[in-house]
Structure formats: C-alpha cells, structure tokens
Coordinates of N, CA and C in Angstrom, one line a residue:
M1 N 54.5 47.0 70.5 CA 55.7 47.2 71.4 C 56.7 48.0 70.9
K2 N 57.1 47.7 69.6 CA 58.2 48.3 68.9 C 58.0 49.8 68.8
N3 N 56.7 50.2 68.4 CA 56.3 51.6 68.3 C 56.5 52.4 69.7
I4 N 56.0 51.6 70.8 CA 56.1 52.2 72.1 C 57.6 52.6 72.4
K5 N 58.6 51.6 72.1 CA 60.0 51.8 72.4 C 60.4 52.9 71.7
I6 N 60.0 53.1 70.4 CA 60.6 54.3 69.6 C 60.0 55.5 70.2
V7 N 58.8 55.7 70.6 CA 58.2 56.8 71.3 C 59.0 57.1 72.5
L8 N 59.2 56.0 73.4 CA 60.0 56.4 74.6 C 61.3 56.8 74.4
V9 N 62.0 56.3 73.4 CA 63.4 56.8 73.0 C 63.3 58.1 72.5
F10 N 62.4 58.6 71.9 CA 62.3 59.9 71.3 C 62.1 60.8 72.6
I11 N 61.2 60.4 73.5 CA 60.9 61.2 74.6 C 62.1 61.4 75.5
V12 N 62.8 60.4 75.7 CA 64.0 60.5 76.6 C 65.0 61.5 75.9
S13 N 65.2 61.2 74.5 CA 66.2 62.1 73.7 C 65.7 63.4 73.8
A14 N 64.5 63.8 73.7 CA 64.1 65.1 73.7 C 64.4 65.9 75.2
L15 N 64.2 65.1 76.3 CA 64.4 65.5 77.6 C 65.8 65.8 77.7
I16 N 66.7 65.0 77.2 CA 68.3 65.2 77.2 C 68.7 66.5 76.5
L17 N 68.0 66.6 75.3 CA 68.3 67.7 74.5 C 67.9 69.0 75.2
N18 N 66.8 69.0 75.9 CA 66.2 70.3 76.6 C 66.7 70.3 78.0
S19 N 67.6 69.5 78.6 CA 68.0 69.7 79.8 C 69.2 70.7 79.7
C20 N 69.7 71.1 80.9 CA 70.8 72.1 81.0 C 72.2 71.5 80.9
S21 N 72.4 70.8 79.8 CA 73.8 70.2 79.6 C 74.6 71.3 79.0
Y22 N 75.9 71.2 79.3 CA 76.9 72.3 79.0 C 78.0 71.9 78.0
E23 N 77.6 71.0 77.2 CA 78.6 70.4 76.3 C 79.2 71.5 75.3
A24 N 78.3 72.4 75.1 CA 78.7 73.5 74.0 C 79.6 74.5 74.8
G25 N 79.9 74.3 76.1 CA 80.6 75.4 76.7 C 79.8 76.4 77.3
L26 N 80.3 77.6 77.9 CA 79.6 78.5 78.6 C 79.9 80.0 78.0
K27 N 78.9 80.9 78.1 CA 79.1 82.2 77.9 C 79.2 82.9 79.2
I28 N 80.1 83.5 79.7 CA 80.0 84.1 81.0 C 80.1 85.6 81.0
R29 N 79.0 86.2 81.6 CA 78.8 87.7 81.8 C 79.0 88.1 83.1
C30 N 79.8 89.2 83.3 CA 80.2 89.7 84.8 C 79.8 91.2 84.8
S31 N 79.3 91.4 86.0 CA 78.9 92.9 86.2 C 79.5 93.2 87.6
I32 N 80.1 94.4 87.8 CA 80.7 94.8 89.0 C 79.9 96.2 89.3
K33 N 79.3 96.4 90.5 CA 78.5 97.6 90.7 C 79.0 98.1 92.1
S34 N 79.0 99.4 92.2 CA 78.9 100.1 93.5 C 78.0 101.3 93.5
E35 N 77.5 101.5 94.6 CA 76.6 102.7 94.6 C 76.7 103.6 95.9
N36 N 76.9 104.8 95.7 CA 77.0 105.7 96.8 C 78.2 105.6 97.8
G37 N 79.3 105.0 97.2 CA 80.5 105.0 97.9 C 80.6 103.8 98.8
T38 N 79.6 102.8 98.7 CA 79.6 101.7 99.6 C 80.4 100.4 99.0
S39 N 80.2 99.5 99.7 CA 80.9 98.2 99.2 C 80.5 97.7 97.9
V40 N 81.2 97.0 97.2 CA 81.1 96.5 95.8 C 80.5 95.2 95.7
T41 N 79.6 95.0 94.7 CA 78.9 93.8 94.5 C 79.3 93.3 93.0
A42 N 79.3 91.9 92.9 CA 79.7 91.2 91.7 C 78.6 90.4 91.3
E43 N 78.0 90.3 90.0 CA 77.1 89.4 89.6 C 77.7 88.7 88.4
I44 N 77.5 87.4 88.4 CA 78.2 86.5 87.3 C 77.1 85.4 86.7
I45 N 77.0 85.6 85.4 CA 76.0 84.7 84.8 C 76.8 83.7 83.8
P46 N 77.0 82.5 84.2 CA 77.5 81.5 83.3 C 76.5 80.8 82.6
E47 N 76.2 81.0 81.2 CA 75.1 80.6 80.6 C 75.5 79.8 79.3
N48 N 74.8 78.6 79.1 CA 75.1 77.9 77.9 C 74.3 78.3 76.7
N49 N 74.5 77.7 75.5 CA 73.9 78.3 74.3 C 72.4 78.0 74.2
M50 N 71.9 77.4 75.2 CA 70.4 77.2 75.3 C 69.8 78.1 76.3
G51 N 70.7 79.0 76.9 CA 70.1 80.0 77.9 C 69.9 79.4 79.4
C52 N 70.6 78.1 79.6 CA 70.6 77.7 81.0 C 71.8 78.0 81.8
I53 N 71.6 78.3 83.1 CA 72.6 78.7 84.0 C 73.3 77.5 84.5
A54 N 74.6 77.5 84.6 CA 75.4 76.5 85.2 C 75.5 76.7 86.7
N55 N 74.3 76.4 87.4 CA 74.2 76.7 88.8 C 75.0 75.7 89.8
G56 N 75.8 74.8 89.2 CA 76.7 74.1 90.0 C 78.2 74.4 89.9
A57 N 78.4 75.5 89.3 CA 79.8 76.0 89.1 C 80.4 76.5 90.4
V58 N 81.7 76.6 90.6 CA 82.4 77.3 91.6 C 82.8 78.7 91.1
V59 N 82.3 79.8 91.7 CA 82.5 81.1 91.3 C 83.1 81.9 92.5
Y60 N 84.2 82.7 92.2 CA 84.7 83.6 93.3 C 85.4 84.8 92.7
V61 N 85.5 85.8 93.5 CA 86.0 87.1 93.1 C 87.2 87.4 94.1
T62 N 88.4 87.8 93.3 CA 89.7 88.2 94.1 C 89.9 89.6 93.8
D63 N 90.1 90.5 94.9 CA 90.4 91.9 94.8 C 92.0 92.0 94.5
C64 N 92.3 93.3 94.4 CA 93.8 93.5 94.2 C 94.7 93.3 95.4
F65 N 94.0 93.1 96.6 CA 94.7 92.8 97.9 C 94.9 91.2 98.0
N66 N 94.3 90.4 97.0 CA 94.3 89.1 97.0 C 93.3 88.4 98.0
Q67 N 92.3 89.2 98.3 CA 91.3 88.6 99.3 C 90.3 88.1 98.4
I68 N 89.8 86.8 98.6 CA 88.9 85.9 97.8 C 87.5 86.1 98.5
T69 N 86.4 86.3 97.6 CA 85.1 86.2 98.2 C 84.3 85.3 97.2
M70 N 83.8 84.3 98.0 CA 83.0 83.3 97.2 C 81.6 83.8 96.7
A71 N 81.3 83.6 95.5 CA 80.0 84.0 95.1 C 78.9 82.9 95.2
S72 N 77.8 83.3 95.8 CA 76.8 82.2 95.9 C 75.7 82.3 94.9
Y73 N 75.1 81.2 94.5 CA 74.0 81.2 93.5 C 72.7 81.8 94.0
N74 N 72.2 82.8 93.4 CA 70.9 83.3 93.8 C 69.8 82.8 92.8
N75 N 68.9 81.9 93.3 CA 68.1 81.2 92.4 C 67.0 82.1 91.8
S76 N 66.5 82.9 92.6 CA 65.6 84.0 92.3 C 66.0 84.8 91.1
M77 N 67.2 85.2 91.1 CA 67.7 86.2 90.1 C 68.5 85.5 89.0
G78 N 68.8 84.2 89.2 CA 69.5 83.4 88.2 C 71.0 83.9 88.0
V79 N 71.7 84.3 89.0 CA 73.1 84.8 88.9 C 73.8 84.4 90.2
Y80 N 75.1 84.2 90.0 CA 76.0 84.2 91.1 C 76.3 85.6 91.6
K81 N 76.3 85.8 93.0 CA 76.5 87.0 93.5 C 77.6 87.1 94.7
A82 N 78.4 88.0 94.6 CA 79.5 88.2 95.6 C 79.2 89.6 96.2
V83 N 79.1 89.7 97.5 CA 78.7 91.0 98.0 C 79.8 91.4 99.0
E84 N 79.8 92.8 99.4 CA 80.7 93.4 100.4 C 82.1 93.2 99.9
L85 N 82.4 93.3 98.6 CA 83.7 93.4 98.1 C 84.4 94.7 98.6
N86 N 85.8 94.8 98.6 CA 86.5 95.9 99.1 C 86.3 97.0 98.1
P87 N 85.8 98.2 98.5 CA 85.6 99.4 97.8 C 87.0 100.0 97.4
L88 N 88.0 99.7 98.1 CA 89.4 100.3 97.8 C 90.2 99.6 96.7
S89 N 89.7 98.4 96.2 CA 90.3 97.7 95.2 C 90.0 98.3 93.9
D90 N 90.9 98.5 93.0 CA 90.7 99.3 91.7 C 90.5 98.2 90.6
F91 N 90.6 97.0 90.9 CA 90.2 95.8 89.8 C 89.8 94.6 90.6
F92 N 89.0 93.7 89.9 CA 88.7 92.4 90.6 C 88.9 91.4 89.4
Y93 N 89.3 90.1 89.9 CA 89.3 89.0 89.1 C 88.1 88.2 89.3
V94 N 87.3 87.8 88.3 CA 86.2 87.0 88.3 C 86.8 85.6 88.0
S95 N 86.5 84.5 88.6 CA 86.9 83.1 88.3 C 85.7 82.2 88.4
V96 N 85.7 81.4 87.4 CA 84.5 80.4 87.3 C 85.2 79.0 87.0
I97 N 84.9 78.0 87.8 CA 85.3 76.7 87.5 C 84.0 75.8 87.3
S98 N 83.9 75.1 86.1 CA 82.7 74.3 85.8 C 83.2 73.1 85.1
A99 N 82.5 72.1 85.0 CA 82.7 70.9 84.1 C 82.3 71.2 82.8
A100 N 81.7 72.3 82.5 CA 81.3 72.7 81.1 C 82.5 73.3 80.4
L101 N 83.5 73.7 81.2 CA 84.7 74.5 80.7 C 85.9 73.6 80.7
S102 N 86.7 73.6 79.6 CA 87.9 72.9 79.5 C 89.0 73.3 80.5
K103 N 89.0 74.6 81.0 CA 89.9 75.0 82.0 C 89.2 76.1 82.7
P104 N 89.6 76.6 83.9 CA 88.9 77.6 84.7 C 89.0 79.0 83.9
Y105 N 87.8 79.6 84.1 CA 87.7 80.9 83.3 C 88.2 81.9 84.3
E106 N 88.7 83.0 83.8 CA 89.3 84.2 84.6 C 89.3 85.4 83.9
I107 N 88.8 86.5 84.4 CA 88.7 87.9 83.7 C 89.0 88.8 84.7
K108 N 89.9 89.8 84.3 CA 90.1 91.1 85.2 C 89.4 92.2 84.8
I109 N 88.6 92.7 85.8 CA 87.6 93.8 85.5 C 88.1 95.1 86.3
P110 N 88.3 96.2 85.7 CA 88.6 97.4 86.5 C 87.5 97.9 87.1
H111 N 87.6 98.6 88.3 CA 86.5 99.2 89.0 C 87.0 100.3 89.8
N112 N 86.5 101.5 89.7 CA 86.9 102.6 90.4 C 85.7 103.2 91.3
V113 N 85.5 103.0 92.4 CA 84.4 103.5 93.2 C 84.4 105.0 93.2
I114 N 83.3 105.6 92.9 CA 83.1 107.1 93.2 C 83.0 107.3 94.6
S115 N 83.9 108.1 95.2 CA 83.9 108.3 96.6 C 83.2 109.6 97.2
V116 N 83.0 110.6 96.2 CA 82.6 112.0 96.6 C 81.2 112.0 96.1
K117 N 80.3 112.6 97.0 CA 78.9 112.7 96.6 C 78.7 114.1 95.9
P118 N 78.0 114.0 94.7 CA 77.8 115.1 93.9 C 76.7 116.1 94.5
E119 N 77.0 116.6 95.7 CA 75.9 117.3 96.4 C 75.7 118.7 95.7
I120 N 74.5 119.0 95.4 CA 74.1 120.3 94.9 C 74.4 121.4 95.7
V121 N 75.2 122.4 95.4 CA 75.7 123.5 96.2 C 75.3 124.9 95.7
A122 N 74.7 124.9 94.5 CA 74.3 126.2 93.9 C 73.1 125.9 92.9
M123 N 72.2 126.8 93.0 CA 71.0 126.8 92.0 C 70.4 128.1 92.0
T124 N 70.5 128.8 90.8 CA 70.1 130.2 90.7 C 69.4 130.3 89.3
D125 N 68.7 131.5 89.0 CA 68.4 131.8 87.7 C 69.2 133.0 87.2
S126 N 68.9 133.5 86.1 CA 69.7 134.6 85.5 C 69.6 136.0 86.2
L127 N 68.4 136.0 87.0 CA 68.3 137.1 87.8 C 68.8 137.0 89.2
N128 N 69.5 136.1 89.4 CA 70.3 135.8 90.8 C 69.3 135.4 91.8
N129 N 68.1 135.0 91.5 CA 67.2 134.3 92.4 C 68.0 133.0 92.9
N130 N 68.1 132.8 94.2 CA 68.9 131.7 94.8 C 68.0 130.7 95.5
V131 N 68.0 129.6 95.2 CA 67.3 128.5 95.9 C 67.6 128.3 97.3
F132 N 69.0 128.5 97.5 CA 69.5 128.2 98.9 C 69.3 129.6 99.7
S133 N 68.8 130.5 99.2 CA 68.5 131.8 100.0 C 67.0 131.8 100.2
G134 N 66.2 130.7 99.8 CA 64.7 130.6 99.8 C 64.0 131.4 98.9
N135 N 64.6 131.6 97.6 CA 64.0 132.3 96.5 C 63.3 131.4 95.6
E136 N 62.2 131.8 94.9 CA 61.7 131.0 93.9 C 62.4 131.3 92.5
L137 N 62.5 130.4 91.7 CA 63.2 130.6 90.4 C 62.3 131.0 89.4
D138 N 62.6 131.9 88.5 CA 61.8 132.4 87.4 C 61.9 131.5 86.2
V139 N 60.8 131.0 85.8 CA 60.7 130.0 84.6 C 61.0 130.6 83.4
N140 N 60.9 132.0 83.2 CA 61.4 132.6 82.0 C 62.9 132.9 82.0
E141 N 63.6 132.5 82.9 CA 65.1 132.8 82.9 C 65.8 131.4 82.8
E142 N 67.0 131.5 82.3 CA 67.8 130.3 82.4 C 68.2 129.9 83.9
I143 N 68.2 128.6 84.2 CA 68.4 128.2 85.5 C 69.9 127.6 85.4
Q144 N 70.7 127.9 86.4 CA 72.1 127.3 86.6 C 72.0 126.4 87.8
I145 N 72.5 125.1 87.7 CA 72.8 124.2 88.8 C 74.3 123.8 88.9
G146 N 74.8 123.8 90.1 CA 76.1 123.4 90.3 C 76.2 122.4 91.4
W147 N 77.3 121.6 91.5 CA 77.3 120.6 92.5 C 78.9 120.2 92.8
E148 N 79.2 119.5 93.9 CA 80.5 119.1 94.1 C 80.9 118.2 93.0
K149 N 82.3 118.5 92.7 CA 82.9 117.6 91.8 C 83.3 116.3 92.3
C150 N 83.1 115.3 91.5 CA 83.5 113.8 92.1 C 84.8 113.5 91.6
D151 N 85.5 112.5 92.1 CA 86.9 112.2 91.7 C 86.8 111.4 90.5
G152 N 87.9 111.8 89.7 CA 88.0 110.9 88.4 C 87.2 111.3 87.4
K153 N 87.1 110.7 86.2 CA 86.4 110.9 85.1 C 84.9 110.3 85.3
V154 N 83.9 111.1 85.3 CA 82.5 110.7 85.5 C 81.6 111.5 84.5
V155 N 80.4 110.9 84.4 CA 79.2 111.6 83.7 C 78.2 111.9 84.8
Y156 N 77.6 113.0 84.7 CA 76.6 113.5 85.7 C 75.3 113.5 84.9
D157 N 74.3 112.7 85.4 CA 73.0 112.9 85.0 C 72.1 113.7 85.9
V158 N 71.4 114.7 85.4 CA 70.6 115.7 86.1 C 69.2 115.4 85.8
K159 N 68.3 115.4 86.9 CA 66.9 115.2 86.7 C 66.1 116.3 87.6
I160 N 65.1 116.9 86.8 CA 64.1 117.7 87.7 C 62.8 116.9 87.5
Q161 N 62.2 116.8 88.7 CA 61.1 116.1 88.7 C 59.8 116.8 89.6
T162 N 58.5 116.4 89.2 CA 57.4 116.6 90.1 C 57.3 115.4 91.0
Q163 N 56.2 115.4 91.7 CA 55.9 114.1 92.5 C 55.7 112.9 91.6
L164 N 55.2 113.3 90.4 CA 54.7 112.0 89.4 C 55.6 112.0 88.3
L165 N 56.3 113.1 87.8 CA 57.0 112.9 86.6 C 58.3 113.5 86.4
T166 N 59.2 113.1 85.5 CA 60.3 113.6 85.3 C 60.3 114.6 84.1
V167 N 60.5 116.0 84.5 CA 60.1 117.0 83.4 C 61.3 117.5 82.6
W168 N 62.5 117.3 83.1 CA 63.6 117.7 82.4 C 64.8 116.9 82.9
T169 N 65.7 116.5 81.9 CA 67.0 115.7 82.1 C 68.1 116.4 81.4
G170 N 69.2 116.1 82.0 CA 70.4 116.6 81.3 C 71.6 115.8 81.5
S171 N 72.6 115.8 80.9 CA 74.0 115.1 81.0 C 75.1 115.8 80.7
T172 N 76.1 115.8 81.6 CA 77.3 116.6 81.3 C 78.5 115.9 82.0
S173 N 79.7 116.3 81.5 CA 81.0 115.7 82.2 C 81.6 116.8 83.2
V174 N 80.9 117.9 83.3 CA 81.5 118.9 84.3 C 80.3 119.2 85.3
N175 N 80.7 119.7 86.5 CA 80.0 119.7 87.6 C 79.1 121.0 87.7
Y176 N 78.4 121.2 86.5 CA 77.4 122.4 86.4 C 76.6 122.1 85.3
I177 N 75.5 122.7 85.1 CA 74.5 122.6 84.0 C 73.5 123.8 84.0
S178 N 73.1 124.1 82.8 CA 72.1 125.2 82.6 C 70.8 124.5 82.1
V179 N 69.7 125.0 82.6 CA 68.4 124.6 82.2 C 67.8 125.7 81.4
P180 N 67.6 125.6 80.2 CA 67.1 126.6 79.3 C 65.7 127.2 79.8
S181 N 65.4 128.4 79.6 CA 64.2 129.0 80.1 C 63.0 128.3 79.5
K182 N 61.9 128.5 80.3 CA 60.5 127.9 79.9 C 60.5 126.4 79.8
N183 N 61.3 125.8 80.4 CA 61.2 124.3 80.4 C 60.4 124.0 81.7
L184 N 60.1 124.8 82.7 CA 59.3 124.4 83.7 C 58.1 125.4 83.8
E185 N 57.1 125.0 84.6 CA 56.0 125.8 84.7 C 55.9 126.6 86.1
E186 N 55.4 127.8 85.9 CA 55.6 128.7 87.1 C 54.4 128.2 88.1
G187 N 54.7 128.7 89.5 CA 53.9 128.3 90.4 C 53.9 126.8 90.9
K188 N 55.0 126.1 90.6 CA 55.0 124.7 90.7 C 56.1 124.3 91.7
S189 N 56.0 123.1 92.4 CA 57.2 122.6 93.2 C 57.8 121.4 92.5
Y190 N 59.2 121.5 92.5 CA 60.0 120.5 91.9 C 61.1 120.0 92.8
T191 N 61.8 119.0 92.4 CA 63.0 118.5 93.0 C 63.9 118.2 92.0
V192 N 65.3 118.5 92.3 CA 66.3 118.3 91.3 C 67.3 117.3 92.0
S193 N 68.0 116.5 91.3 CA 69.0 115.6 91.6 C 70.0 115.4 90.7
V194 N 71.3 114.9 91.1 CA 72.3 114.6 90.3 C 72.9 113.1 90.7
C195 N 73.1 112.5 89.6 CA 73.6 111.0 89.7 C 75.0 111.0 89.0
A196 N 76.0 110.8 89.7 CA 77.4 110.7 88.9 C 77.6 109.2 88.7
Q197 N 78.0 108.9 87.4 CA 78.3 107.6 86.9 C 79.6 107.5 86.3
R198 N 80.2 106.2 86.6 CA 81.5 106.0 86.0 C 81.2 104.5 85.4
I199 N 81.3 104.4 84.0 CA 80.9 103.2 83.4 C 82.0 102.7 82.5
I200 N 82.6 101.4 82.7 CA 83.5 100.7 82.0 C 83.0 99.5 81.5
G201 N 83.3 99.2 80.2 CA 82.7 98.0 79.5 C 81.4 98.2 79.0
D202 N 80.4 97.2 78.9 CA 79.1 97.4 78.3 C 77.9 96.9 79.2
P203 N 77.2 97.7 79.9 CA 76.2 97.2 80.8 C 75.1 96.3 80.1
L204 N 75.0 96.5 78.8 CA 74.1 95.6 78.0 C 74.7 94.5 77.4
F205 N 75.9 94.3 77.7 CA 76.7 93.0 77.1 C 76.5 92.8 75.6
L206 N 76.4 93.9 74.9 CA 76.4 93.7 73.5 C 77.8 93.8 72.8
N207 N 78.6 94.5 73.3 CA 79.9 94.5 72.7 C 81.1 93.9 73.4
C208 N 80.7 93.7 74.8 CA 81.8 92.9 75.5 C 81.0 92.2 76.7
D209 N 81.5 91.2 77.3 CA 80.9 90.3 78.3 C 81.2 90.8 79.7
Y210 N 81.5 92.0 79.9 CA 81.7 92.6 81.4 C 81.2 94.1 81.4
S211 N 80.8 94.4 82.7 CA 80.5 95.9 82.9 C 80.9 96.1 84.3
S212 N 81.4 97.5 84.4 CA 81.8 98.0 85.7 C 81.2 99.3 85.9
V213 N 80.3 99.4 86.8 CA 79.5 100.7 87.0 C 79.5 101.2 88.4
S214 N 79.9 102.4 88.6 CA 79.9 103.0 90.0 C 79.1 104.2 89.9
T215 N 78.1 104.4 90.7 CA 77.2 105.6 90.8 C 77.2 106.3 92.3
F216 N 76.8 107.5 92.2 CA 76.7 108.2 93.6 C 75.7 109.3 93.3
N217 N 74.6 109.2 94.2 CA 73.4 110.0 94.0 C 73.6 111.2 95.1
S218 N 73.2 112.4 94.6 CA 73.0 113.5 95.4 C 71.9 113.5 96.2
T219 N 71.7 114.3 97.3 CA 70.6 114.6 98.1 C 69.7 115.4 97.1
K220 N 68.3 115.0 97.0 CA 67.3 115.8 96.3 C 67.1 117.2 96.8
V221 N 67.0 118.2 96.0 CA 66.8 119.6 96.5 C 65.4 120.0 96.0
N222 N 64.5 120.5 97.0 CA 63.2 121.0 96.5 C 63.4 122.5 96.2
F223 N 62.5 122.9 95.2 CA 62.6 124.3 94.8 C 61.1 124.7 94.4
Y224 N 60.8 126.0 94.3 CA 59.7 126.4 93.7 C 59.9 127.4 92.5
T225 N 58.9 127.6 91.7 CA 59.0 128.5 90.5 C 58.0 129.5 90.6
K226 N 58.3 130.5 89.9 CA 57.3 131.7 89.8 C 57.3 132.2 88.4

C-alpha cells in the first residue's frame, strides 16, 4: 500500500508540473496587422515558460482615440484576437490582466496603415514596348516597372510569376524597379504584382516581443514576352 501511495503521489505531482500553471509569469507577444487599407487586427499570445497559453486572461486593445476593443481567445489559433480596430489610429495599447502577472501588462505599439494602393502604372522595355499599349516585352532588354507611390516610408516587394512559379523577385524603397535582361523566357505569359510593406518591431519575435505590419497589394498585371 505504501508503494501505491508513492506512485500516486508521483503521478499527481507530474500532472501538476505538466499543467498550464503560470507561477513563472508570462511572456507576452503582440502582433498588429493591417492589409489593403482595411481595418486593423491585433493578435496577442500570453505564454508561460512551458509553452502554455493563459487562455483565462483579460486582454483588450485601446486605440489613440481611447476606444477599447476586447480581444477574444481563438482556441484553434492559440491566440487572443481583436478585430476591426480603427485604421486611423497611429498607435495601440495592448493590455493583459492575468493571475500569472503581479500587475497588469501594457505595451504601446505604433501602427501606420498604408492607405495608398501601389497600383502598377508603367511597364516597358528598353525598346519602349509598352504593356499598357498592348505590346509584348523583349526578354533581351531591360524591363522597367513603375507604380503609384505609397504614403510614408515603405518597402516594395515585386514578383513576376507564371501560373505555377515565381520566376523573379525584387525589393526597393522607391516606386520603380528594373528587371535585368534575359531573366524571362520569350513567348511566355506572366503576371507582375507589387506589395508595399511597412514593418515596425520584429515579426519573428527574436529581438523584441511585438510587431506592427501594414501591407497593400497591387492589382496583378498580365503581360507577354517575345
């Protein structure tokens, strides 16, 4: 009987140690996102040192106009999520109240929504063949692509794709880019698109515990080569 009691005590102790207790406190990671000029979404992950989420916490987001939005726990994603935040707010306070914390947690995260679409407005090769005039582009010539400039400081990612593959990518801080000659195949159909990005913090949470990312995608433009 004594041996059985020892085993039972060991099992109960193991269950307690492996449960989601928050005695060691919480590491809180916050992500603010907006896409294509629409409303803003916040995702918050309060996690203890064993990787368990404090799913009983009270989490809310306050914008610069003092409007409060409660964040609900999304069980399938393992995050607290606050949606339809005001895109006109240039910062958000994220607040977490939990029994695992000695005092409420609060962090101020800047966020500037990109409001201008980086629409592609020019695409020519060095021989002045123009996609918007219905011309095919010469793959043996340099190709120039231009688009509408977005507000504020952003980085533009440019992709040229077939139906199956991405065949060329480029990144720039200005609203134009050149594709060197002989990067595409002649007689092919392609699409080109531009994604404007404004990133604050660290999306991978390696150097800090928050990220603020706004993106805006252009309309894809189809073109042909010769």
